[in-house]
CSV table of C-alpha atoms in Angstrom, one decimal:
chain,number,residue,atom,x,y,z
A,1,MET,CA,100.5,183.0,56.7
A,2,PRO,CA,104.0,183.7,55.3
A,3,PRO,CA,104.0,185.2,51.8
A,4,ARG,CA,104.3,182.6,49.0
A,5,ARG,CA,106.9,182.5,46.3
A,6,ALA,CA,106.2,182.5,42.7
A,7,VAL,CA,106.1,178.9,41.4
A,8,THR,CA,108.5,178.8,38.6
A,9,GLY,CA,111.0,176.3,37.1
A,10,ARG,CA,111.6,173.2,39.1
A,11,SER,CA,109.2,174.3,41.8
A,12,GLN,CA,106.4,173.3,39.5
A,13,GLU,CA,107.3,169.7,40.2
A,14,PRO,CA,105.2,168.6,43.2
A,15,ARG,CA,108.1,166.9,45.2
A,16,GLN,CA,110.5,169.8,44.6
A,17,ARG,CA,107.8,172.4,45.5
A,18,PHE,CA,107.2,170.5,48.8
A,19,VAL,CA,110.9,170.5,49.6
A,20,GLU,CA,111.3,174.2,48.7
A,21,GLU,CA,108.3,175.2,50.9
A,22,LEU,CA,109.7,173.3,53.9
A,23,ARG,CA,113.0,175.1,53.6
A,24,LEU,CA,111.4,178.5,53.1
A,25,LEU,CA,109.1,178.2,56.1
A,26,ARG,CA,111.8,177.1,58.5
A,27,ALA,CA,114.1,179.9,57.3
A,28,GLU,CA,111.3,182.4,57.9
A,29,LYS,CA,110.6,181.0,61.3
A,30,GLY,CA,114.3,181.1,62.2
A,31,ASP,CA,114.5,177.6,63.6
A,32,SER,CA,117.3,175.1,63.4
A,33,LEU,CA,116.5,171.5,62.5
A,34,ARG,CA,117.1,170.6,66.2
A,35,GLN,CA,114.7,173.3,67.4
A,36,LEU,CA,112.0,172.2,64.9
A,37,GLY,CA,112.4,168.6,66.1
A,38,GLU,CA,112.1,169.6,69.7
A,39,ALA,CA,109.0,171.7,69.1
A,40,LEU,CA,107.2,168.9,67.2
A,41,GLY,CA,108.5,165.9,69.0
A,42,TRP,CA,110.2,164.1,66.1
A,43,ASP,CA,113.9,163.4,65.6
A,44,TRP,CA,115.4,166.4,63.9
A,45,SER,CA,117.1,164.2,61.3
A,46,LEU,CA,113.6,163.4,59.8
A,47,PHE,CA,113.2,167.1,58.9
A,48,GLY,CA,116.7,167.2,57.4
A,49,LYS,CA,115.8,164.3,55.2
A,50,MET,CA,112.5,165.9,54.1
A,51,GLU,CA,114.2,169.2,53.2
A,52,SER,CA,116.9,167.3,51.2
A,53,GLY,CA,114.2,165.3,49.3
A,54,GLN,CA,115.3,161.9,50.7
A,55,THR,CA,111.9,161.3,52.2
A,56,LEU,CA,108.4,162.9,52.2
A,57,GLY,CA,107.7,161.9,55.7
A,58,GLY,CA,104.1,160.9,56.5
A,59,PRO,CA,100.8,162.9,56.3
A,60,GLU,CA,100.8,163.3,60.0
A,61,VAL,CA,104.2,165.1,59.9
A,62,ALA,CA,102.9,167.4,57.2
A,63,GLN,CA,99.8,168.2,59.3
A,64,ALA,CA,101.9,168.9,62.3
A,65,LEU,CA,104.1,171.3,60.3
A,66,ASP,CA,101.0,173.0,59.0
A,67,GLN,CA,99.8,173.6,62.5
A,68,TYR,CA,103.3,174.8,63.7
A,69,TYR,CA,103.7,177.2,60.8
A,70,GLY,CA,100.0,178.3,60.6
A,71,THR,CA,99.8,177.3,56.9
A,72,ASP,CA,96.3,175.9,56.9
A,73,ARG,CA,96.8,172.5,55.1
A,74,LEU,CA,99.2,174.0,52.5
A,75,LEU,CA,101.9,171.5,53.4
A,76,LEU,CA,99.5,168.5,53.6
A,77,THR,CA,98.2,169.4,50.1
A,78,LEU,CA,101.7,169.6,48.7
A,79,TRP,CA,102.6,166.3,50.5
A,80,GLU,CA,99.6,164.6,48.8
A,81,LEU,CA,100.5,166.0,45.4
A,82,ALA,CA,104.1,164.9,45.9
A,83,ALA,CA,103.2,161.4,47.1
A,84,GLY,CA,100.9,160.8,44.2
A,85,ASP,CA,103.0,162.4,41.6
A,86,PRO,CA,103.0,160.0,38.5
A,87,THR,CA,106.2,161.6,37.2
A,88,GLN,CA,108.1,159.5,39.7
A,89,PHE,CA,107.3,156.5,37.5
A,90,LYS,CA,108.4,155.5,34.1
A,91,GLU,CA,106.3,156.8,31.2
A,92,ARG,CA,104.5,153.5,30.5
A,93,TYR,CA,103.0,153.4,34.0
A,94,ARG,CA,101.6,156.9,34.0
A,95,ARG,CA,98.4,156.3,32.1
A,96,PHE,CA,97.7,153.1,34.0
A,97,MET,CA,98.1,154.9,37.4
A,98,ALA,CA,95.8,157.7,36.2
A,99,LEU,CA,93.1,155.1,35.1
A,100,GLU,CA,93.5,153.1,38.3
A,101,ALA,CA,92.9,156.2,40.5
A,102,LYS,CA,89.6,156.8,38.6
A,103,ALA,CA,88.3,153.3,38.1
A,104,ALA,CA,84.9,152.2,39.4
A,105,GLY,CA,86.0,148.6,39.4
A,106,ILE,CA,89.4,146.8,39.4
A,107,GLN,CA,90.0,143.1,38.8
A,108,GLN,CA,93.5,141.9,39.5
A,109,TYR,CA,95.3,138.6,38.9
A,110,SER,CA,98.8,138.1,40.3
A,111,PRO,CA,100.7,134.9,39.5
A,112,ALA,CA,103.9,135.6,41.5
A,113,VAL,CA,103.9,138.6,43.9
A,114,VAL,CA,101.4,140.4,46.1
A,115,PRO,CA,99.8,143.2,43.9
A,116,GLY,CA,100.9,146.7,44.7
A,117,LEU,CA,97.5,147.8,46.1
A,118,LEU,CA,97.8,145.0,48.7
A,119,GLN,CA,101.4,145.3,49.7
A,120,THR,CA,102.7,146.4,53.1
A,121,GLU,CA,105.5,149.0,53.2
A,122,THR,CA,108.1,146.4,54.1
A,123,TYR,CA,107.0,144.0,51.3
A,124,ALA,CA,107.1,146.8,48.7
A,125,TYR,CA,110.6,147.8,49.9
A,126,ARG,CA,111.9,144.2,49.6
A,127,LEU,CA,110.3,143.7,46.2
A,128,LEU,CA,111.6,147.0,44.7
A,129,LEU,CA,115.0,146.2,46.2
A,130,ARG,CA,115.0,142.8,44.4
A,131,GLY,CA,113.9,144.6,41.3
A,132,GLY,CA,117.1,146.5,41.0
A,133,LEU,CA,116.7,149.7,43.0
A,134,VAL,CA,119.4,150.4,45.5
A,135,PRO,CA,118.8,151.8,49.0
A,136,GLY,CA,118.5,155.5,48.9
A,137,ALA,CA,116.2,158.4,47.8
A,138,GLU,CA,114.8,156.7,44.7
A,139,LEU,CA,113.8,153.5,46.5
A,140,ASP,CA,112.3,155.4,49.3
A,141,GLN,CA,110.3,157.6,46.9
A,142,GLN,CA,109.0,154.5,45.0
A,143,VAL,CA,107.9,152.9,48.3
A,144,GLU,CA,106.2,156.1,49.5
A,145,ALA,CA,104.3,156.5,46.2
A,146,ARG,CA,103.2,152.8,46.3
A,147,MET,CA,101.8,153.3,49.8
A,148,TYR,CA,100.0,156.4,48.6
A,149,ARG,CA,98.4,154.4,45.8
A,150,ARG,CA,96.9,152.0,48.3
A,151,ARG,CA,94.6,154.7,49.5
A,152,VAL,CA,92.4,154.1,46.4
A,153,LEU,CA,90.9,151.1,48.2
A,154,SER,CA,89.8,153.0,51.3
A,155,SER,CA,88.8,156.4,49.8
A,156,PRO,CA,85.2,157.6,49.9
A,157,GLU,CA,85.0,156.7,46.2
A,158,ALA,CA,86.7,153.4,46.5
A,159,PRO,CA,86.3,151.0,43.6
A,160,GLU,CA,85.0,147.5,43.8
A,161,PHE,CA,88.2,145.5,43.9
A,162,ARG,CA,88.7,141.8,43.2
A,163,ALA,CA,92.1,140.1,43.5
A,164,ILE,CA,92.9,136.6,42.5
A,165,LEU,CA,96.3,135.5,43.9
A,166,ASP,CA,98.0,132.4,42.7
A,167,GLU,CA,98.9,130.1,45.7
A,168,ALA,CA,102.6,130.7,44.7
A,169,VAL,CA,102.2,134.3,45.9
A,170,LEU,CA,101.5,133.1,49.4
A,171,ARG,CA,104.0,130.3,49.4
A,172,ARG,CA,107.0,132.4,48.5
A,173,GLY,CA,107.0,134.9,51.3
A,174,LEU,CA,109.5,137.2,53.0
A,175,LEU,CA,112.3,135.5,54.8
A,176,ASP,CA,111.7,137.4,58.0
A,177,ARG,CA,108.7,135.7,59.7
A,178,ALA,CA,107.4,138.8,61.4
A,179,GLU,CA,107.5,140.8,58.2
A,180,TRP,CA,105.7,138.0,56.3
A,181,GLN,CA,103.1,137.6,59.0
A,182,GLU,CA,102.5,141.4,58.8
A,183,GLN,CA,101.9,141.0,55.0
A,184,LEU,CA,99.5,138.1,55.4
A,185,LYS,CA,97.6,139.8,58.1
A,186,HIS,CA,97.3,142.9,55.9
A,187,LEU,CA,95.8,140.8,53.2
A,188,ALA,CA,93.3,139.3,55.6
A,189,ASP,CA,92.4,142.8,56.9
A,190,VAL,CA,91.9,144.3,53.4
A,191,ALA,CA,89.9,141.3,52.3
A,192,ALA,CA,87.4,142.1,55.1
A,193,GLN,CA,86.6,145.5,53.6
A,194,PRO,CA,83.1,145.5,51.9
A,195,ASN,CA,84.5,146.7,48.6
A,196,VAL,CA,87.2,144.0,48.4
A,197,THR,CA,87.0,140.4,47.3
A,198,LEU,CA,90.1,138.2,47.6
A,199,GLN,CA,90.4,134.7,46.0
A,200,ILE,CA,93.2,132.3,45.9
A,201,LEU,CA,94.0,130.1,42.9
A,202,PRO,CA,95.3,126.8,44.5
A,203,PHE,CA,98.0,124.6,43.0
A,204,THR,CA,95.4,121.9,42.7
A,205,ALA,CA,93.7,123.9,39.9
A,206,GLY,CA,96.6,122.8,37.7
A,207,LEU,CA,97.7,124.8,34.7
A,208,CYS,CA,95.4,127.8,34.1
A,209,GLU,CA,95.0,130.9,32.0
A,210,LEU,CA,97.5,133.8,32.3
A,211,PRO,CA,100.2,131.6,33.9
A,212,ASN,CA,102.9,134.2,33.9
A,213,THR,CA,101.2,137.5,33.3
A,214,ASP,CA,100.2,140.0,36.0
A,215,THR,CA,96.8,141.3,34.8
A,216,ALA,CA,94.5,144.1,35.8
A,217,LEU,CA,91.1,145.1,34.3
A,218,LEU,CA,90.0,148.6,35.0
A,219,ARG,CA,86.3,149.4,34.6
A,220,MET,CA,85.9,153.1,34.2
A,221,PRO,CA,82.8,155.1,35.4
A,222,GLU,CA,81.5,155.5,31.8
A,223,GLY,CA,81.6,151.7,31.3
A,224,ARG,CA,84.7,151.3,29.2
A,225,THR,CA,87.2,148.6,30.4
A,226,THR,CA,91.0,148.9,29.9
A,227,GLY,CA,93.4,146.1,30.5
A,228,TRP,CA,97.0,146.2,31.9
A,229,VAL,CA,99.4,143.3,31.5
A,230,GLU,CA,102.8,143.2,33.2
A,231,THR,CA,105.9,141.0,33.5
A,232,GLY,CA,109.0,141.6,35.5
A,233,TYR,CA,110.5,143.7,32.7
A,234,ASP,CA,107.6,145.5,31.0
A,235,GLY,CA,104.0,146.6,31.2
A,236,GLN,CA,101.4,147.7,28.6
A,237,LEU,CA,97.9,149.0,28.4
A,238,VAL,CA,95.4,146.9,26.4
A,239,GLU,CA,92.6,149.1,25.0
A,240,GLU,CA,91.4,147.4,21.8
A,241,ASN,CA,88.0,145.8,22.5
A,242,ALA,CA,88.8,142.4,21.2
A,243,ARG,CA,92.0,142.0,23.2
A,244,VAL,CA,90.3,143.3,26.4
A,245,GLU,CA,87.5,140.8,25.9
A,246,ARG,CA,90.1,138.0,25.6
A,247,LEU,CA,91.7,139.1,28.9
A,248,GLN,CA,88.3,139.3,30.5
A,249,PHE,CA,87.5,135.8,29.4
A,250,SER,CA,90.7,134.5,30.7
A,251,TYR,CA,90.2,136.3,34.0
A,252,ASP,CA,86.7,134.8,34.4
A,253,ARG,CA,88.0,131.3,33.7
A,254,LEU,CA,90.6,131.9,36.5
A,255,ARG,CA,87.9,132.9,38.9
A,256,ASP,CA,86.0,129.7,38.1
A,257,HIS,CA,89.1,127.7,39.2
A,258,ALA,CA,89.8,129.8,42.3
A,259,LEU,CA,88.7,129.1,45.9
A,260,SER,CA,85.6,131.0,47.0
A,261,PRO,CA,86.1,134.2,49.1
A,262,ARG,CA,85.2,132.2,52.3
A,263,GLU,CA,87.5,129.4,51.4
A,264,SER,CA,90.3,131.9,50.6
A,265,ALA,CA,89.8,133.6,54.0
A,266,GLU,CA,90.2,130.2,55.7
A,267,PHE,CA,93.3,129.5,53.6
A,268,LEU,CA,94.9,132.8,54.8
A,269,ARG,CA,93.9,132.0,58.4
A,270,ARG,CA,95.7,128.7,58.2
A,271,LEU,CA,98.8,130.3,56.7
A,272,LEU,CA,98.9,132.9,59.5
A,273,GLU,CA,98.8,130.0,62.0
A,274,GLU,CA,101.8,128.4,60.2
A,275,VAL,CA,103.8,131.6,60.3
A,276,PRO,CA,103.7,132.7,64.0
A,277,CYS,CA,105.5,135.8,65.1
A,278,PRO,CA,109.0,135.1,66.6
A,279,SER,CA,108.9,134.8,70.3
A,280,ALA,CA,110.0,137.8,72.3
A,281,THR,CA,113.5,137.7,73.6
A,282,PRO,CA,113.6,136.8,77.3
A,283,SER,CA,114.6,139.6,79.5
């Protein structure tokens, strides 16, 4: 294995350390970007973007680079640290993300958009774009980090996850039919996981609790529950017992109004039939 540099200054930041290691290893190997691309079978421009910090690439790319350089999972480990680095997010989200990653149970209610743990990459990109991020490195980093967060639902220590989605979430979809069908299918696939329960709050339920507040309740392994409430402009942790209990009461009332998991699965199936993929262009 090539000798490692001392980790000082900016290289203590996970993403920057990953970038610096990529540059160092290629320089020591003496490859051009084109040679690296030809050796691994990816377009050379991908490696240029990774070395400039524009993108992290995917875990499969990091694994291939580890094998090529003989670095025994070093780059994959750095990739995982960079992809999950909470410093990419604003301060108010950091504690929530740390708690989310350790939670034994998560209860989520979304009144307007698909929750982050259930989003496809395309949906996340479109949503963050509408939220004010411009195309470029920051937007790409936020999307990558959100995709990394999804792994909590399929990890060996995956929490019990229940999501209640207002019907409005499923009626205001992406304009591209194929992209929206991909998102709906992803919801159906995730809902089939044994640790996931998905319910839909139909319009026929009328005005209900938490009408405009995205809410999560995180049950920690030691039994403590922490709440998270979010609007389009701000988010905050709710830790005081009385306030958490009020949130839990409101969530339980919402669940009483929601369709059952089986009825919700049927609702999603009907939606998928209503949004067929565009026909292939005749040759």
